[in-house]
Amino acid sequence: DTEVTQTPKHLVMGMTNKKSLKCEQHMGHRAMYWYKQKAKKPPELMFVYSYEKLSINESVPSRFSPECPNSSLLNLHLHALQPEDSALYLCASSLKASEGQPQHFGDGTRLSIL
Amino acid sequence: AQRVTQPEKLLSVFKGAPVELKCNYSYSGSPELFWYVQYSRQRLQLLLRHISRESIKGFTADLNKGETSFHLKKPFAQEEDSAMYYCALSNRQGGSEKLVFGKGTKLTVNP
């Protein structure tokens, strides 16, 4: 399996809902990433996990809560989001979070906040 | 601050013409640079990394430290090269590395 799989593909939620995005890879990668991508903009890094530990948080609001339960899974828990949080959320993985390793991206979850 | 600049938002060429997508960077140290590509309705994927010095799909990119550039070139563009291209810099932070993306260049290859 050489892919990063993200579920769901689309998600519509209200501002008071709680939902989670899921990301999975079985390539033995030990670094996993969350990005946010607005329309016609480049991906912006949110979080980096290295060996299941959070190593970078790019000052992301606490309404986004990442979790890495094991080396193959990465979750992003969402609560009390704002309309401006509507975007494509991309997950990526790499062999390590170092040494210029290339990242493998998932298809993303398109999130709409009502 | 680490930054990647892609000066062209849009680039349009005819099939068979040479194409060059420009990328300039600012980084205090030895940079790790990449080109990522996103074809229509496909996921973002790695095209090239400077450290491997390889040619993928006919594309090459040379790191020029003097000019702080990493331009992407192809001598004869094909219609299937039409896509969004992002230049990215790997930036070390807190023991991990993160990618800093340029704003991207949308390449259209006309028949």
Coordinates of C-alpha atoms in Angstrom, one line a residue:
Chain A
D1 CA 0.0 0.0 0.0
T2 CA 1.7 3.2 -1.2
E3 CA -1.0 5.7 -0.4
V4 CA -2.2 8.1 2.2
T5 CA -5.9 7.6 2.7
Q6 CA -8.1 10.3 4.1
T7 CA -11.7 10.0 5.3
P8 CA -14.2 11.4 4.9
K9 CA -13.8 13.0 1.4
H10 CA -16.3 15.7 2.2
L11 CA -17.7 17.0 5.5
V12 CA -20.3 19.6 6.2
M13 CA -20.7 20.6 9.8
G14 CA -22.3 23.3 11.9
M15 CA -20.3 25.6 14.2
T16 CA -21.3 23.7 17.3
N17 CA -20.6 20.2 16.0
K18 CA -17.7 17.9 16.9
K19 CA -16.2 15.8 14.1
S20 CA -13.0 14.1 13.3
L21 CA -10.9 13.8 10.2
K22 CA -8.9 10.6 9.7
C23 CA -5.7 9.8 7.9
E24 CA -4.0 6.4 7.4
Q25 CA -0.8 5.2 5.8
H26 CA 0.8 1.8 5.8
M27 CA 4.1 2.7 4.2
G28 CA 6.1 2.5 7.5
H29 CA 6.4 6.3 7.6
R30 CA 7.2 7.8 11.0
A31 CA 6.3 11.4 10.2
M32 CA 2.8 12.6 9.5
Y33 CA 1.5 16.1 8.8
W34 CA -1.8 18.1 8.6
Y35 CA -2.1 20.9 6.1
K36 CA -4.9 23.4 5.4
Q37 CA -5.4 24.5 1.8
K38 CA -7.7 27.3 0.8
A39 CA -8.9 27.6 -2.8
K40 CA -6.1 28.7 -5.3
K41 CA -3.6 28.8 -2.4
P42 CA -0.7 26.6 -1.5
P43 CA -1.0 24.1 1.4
E44 CA -0.2 25.7 4.8
L45 CA 1.3 23.4 7.5
M46 CA -0.7 23.0 10.7
F47 CA 0.9 20.1 12.6
V48 CA 3.8 17.7 12.4
Y49 CA 4.0 14.4 14.2
S50 CA 7.3 12.6 14.4
Y51 CA 7.4 9.1 15.9
E52 CA 3.8 9.6 17.2
K53 CA 4.8 12.8 19.1
L54 CA 3.7 16.3 18.2
S55 CA 6.8 18.1 17.1
I56 CA 5.5 21.2 15.3
N57 CA 2.3 23.2 16.0
E58 CA 2.1 26.2 13.7
S59 CA 0.1 28.3 16.2
V60 CA -3.1 26.5 15.2
P61 CA -6.3 27.5 17.2
S62 CA -7.3 25.0 19.9
R63 CA -10.5 24.2 18.1
F64 CA -8.3 21.9 16.0
S65 CA -6.9 19.1 18.1
P66 CA -4.6 16.5 16.4
E67 CA -4.0 13.0 17.7
C68 CA -1.6 10.3 16.6
P69 CA -2.8 7.0 18.2
N70 CA -0.2 4.9 16.4
S71 CA 2.4 5.2 13.6
S72 CA -0.2 4.5 10.9
L73 CA -3.0 6.8 12.0
L74 CA -3.5 10.5 12.3
N75 CA -6.7 12.2 13.4
L76 CA -7.8 15.8 13.5
H77 CA -10.5 16.5 16.0
L78 CA -12.7 19.5 15.2
H79 CA -14.9 21.5 17.6
A80 CA -16.6 24.8 17.4
L81 CA -15.2 25.7 14.0
Q82 CA -15.7 29.0 12.3
P83 CA -16.8 29.6 8.7
E84 CA -13.3 30.7 7.8
D85 CA -12.1 27.2 8.6
S86 CA -13.8 25.9 5.5
A87 CA -11.0 24.5 3.4
L88 CA -9.4 21.4 2.0
Y89 CA -7.5 19.5 4.8
L90 CA -4.6 17.5 3.6
C91 CA -2.7 14.8 5.4
A92 CA 0.8 13.8 4.3
S93 CA 3.4 11.4 5.5
S94 CA 7.2 10.9 5.1
L95 CA 9.7 8.3 6.1
K96 CA 11.1 10.7 8.7
A97 CA 10.5 14.3 9.7
S98 CA 14.0 15.1 8.8
E99 CA 16.7 14.9 6.1
G100 CA 14.6 16.4 3.4
Q101 CA 12.4 13.4 3.0
P102 CA 9.7 13.9 0.4
Q103 CA 6.1 13.9 1.6
H104 CA 3.2 11.7 0.3
F105 CA -0.1 13.5 0.3
G106 CA -3.7 12.2 0.6
D107 CA -6.6 13.4 -1.5
G108 CA -7.8 15.6 1.3
T109 CA -11.1 16.2 3.2
R110 CA -13.1 19.1 1.9
L111 CA -14.6 20.7 4.9
S112 CA -17.5 23.2 4.9
I113 CA -18.6 25.0 8.0
L114 CA -22.2 26.3 8.0
Chain B
A1 CA 12.7 34.3 7.2
Q2 CA 12.5 31.3 4.9
R3 CA 10.5 32.1 1.8
V4 CA 9.8 30.6 -1.6
T5 CA 8.8 32.9 -4.5
Q6 CA 7.2 31.8 -7.7
P7 CA 6.8 35.0 -9.6
E8 CA 4.4 33.6 -12.3
K9 CA 0.9 32.8 -11.2
L10 CA -0.1 31.6 -14.7
L11 CA 2.1 30.3 -17.5
S12 CA 0.8 29.3 -20.9
V13 CA 2.9 27.7 -23.7
F14 CA 2.2 25.7 -26.9
K15 CA 2.9 22.0 -27.1
G16 CA 6.5 21.3 -28.1
A17 CA 7.7 24.6 -26.8
P18 CA 10.3 24.8 -24.0
V19 CA 8.9 25.7 -20.6
E20 CA 10.6 27.2 -17.5
L21 CA 8.8 27.6 -14.2
K22 CA 10.7 30.0 -11.9
C23 CA 11.4 29.5 -8.2
N24 CA 13.5 31.6 -5.9
Y25 CA 14.1 31.0 -2.3
S26 CA 15.5 32.7 0.8
Y27 CA 17.0 30.4 3.4
S28 CA 19.9 30.7 5.9
G29 CA 21.6 27.4 5.4
S30 CA 21.8 24.5 2.9
P31 CA 18.3 24.3 1.4
E32 CA 16.4 21.1 0.5
L33 CA 14.2 22.0 -2.4
F34 CA 11.4 20.2 -4.1
W35 CA 8.9 20.6 -6.9
Y36 CA 5.4 19.2 -6.3
V37 CA 2.7 18.9 -9.0
Q38 CA -1.1 18.7 -8.8
Y39 CA -2.8 17.5 -11.9
S40 CA -6.5 18.2 -12.3
R41 CA -8.5 16.1 -9.9
Q42 CA -5.4 14.3 -8.6
R43 CA -3.5 14.6 -5.3
L44 CA -0.5 16.7 -4.8
Q45 CA 2.6 14.6 -5.6
L46 CA 6.3 15.0 -5.6
L47 CA 7.8 15.7 -9.0
L48 CA 11.5 16.4 -8.2
R49 CA 13.8 16.9 -5.3
H50 CA 17.1 18.7 -5.9
I51 CA 19.2 16.2 -3.9
S52 CA 18.4 13.4 -6.3
R53 CA 19.3 15.4 -9.4
E54 CA 17.1 13.2 -11.6
S55 CA 14.8 13.9 -14.6
I56 CA 11.1 13.0 -14.1
K57 CA 8.7 13.2 -17.0
G58 CA 11.3 15.2 -18.9
F59 CA 11.5 17.9 -16.2
T60 CA 14.8 18.9 -14.6
A61 CA 15.6 21.5 -12.0
D62 CA 19.1 22.7 -10.9
L63 CA 19.8 24.4 -7.6
N64 CA 21.7 27.6 -8.2
K65 CA 22.9 28.8 -4.8
G66 CA 24.4 32.0 -6.2
E67 CA 21.1 33.1 -7.6
T68 CA 19.1 31.3 -4.9
S69 CA 17.0 29.7 -7.6
F70 CA 15.5 26.3 -8.4
H71 CA 13.8 26.7 -11.7
L72 CA 11.9 23.8 -13.3
K73 CA 12.6 23.2 -17.0
K74 CA 11.4 21.0 -19.8
P75 CA 12.6 21.3 -23.4
F76 CA 9.4 20.2 -25.1
A77 CA 6.1 20.7 -23.2
Q78 CA 3.3 18.2 -23.6
E79 CA -0.4 18.8 -23.1
E80 CA -0.4 16.4 -20.2
D81 CA 2.0 18.7 -18.3
S82 CA -0.8 21.1 -17.7
A83 CA -1.1 21.3 -13.9
M84 CA -0.4 23.4 -10.8
Y85 CA 3.3 23.4 -9.9
Y86 CA 4.5 24.2 -6.4
C87 CA 8.1 24.9 -5.5
A88 CA 8.8 24.0 -1.8
L89 CA 11.6 24.4 0.7
S90 CA 12.3 22.1 3.6
N91 CA 12.8 24.1 6.7
R92 CA 14.2 22.6 9.9
Q93 CA 12.3 23.6 13.0
G94 CA 12.3 22.0 16.5
G95 CA 14.1 18.9 15.3
S96 CA 11.6 18.3 12.5
E97 CA 11.4 19.6 9.0
K98 CA 8.4 21.3 7.4
L99 CA 7.7 22.3 3.9
V100 CA 7.2 25.9 3.0
F101 CA 5.4 26.2 -0.3
G102 CA 5.5 28.9 -2.9
K103 CA 2.2 30.3 -4.2
G104 CA 2.3 28.0 -7.2
T105 CA 2.3 28.4 -11.0
K106 CA -0.5 27.1 -13.1
L107 CA 0.9 25.8 -16.3
T108 CA -1.3 25.4 -19.4
V109 CA 0.1 23.6 -22.4
N110 CA -2.0 24.5 -25.5
P111 CA -2.3 22.1 -28.5

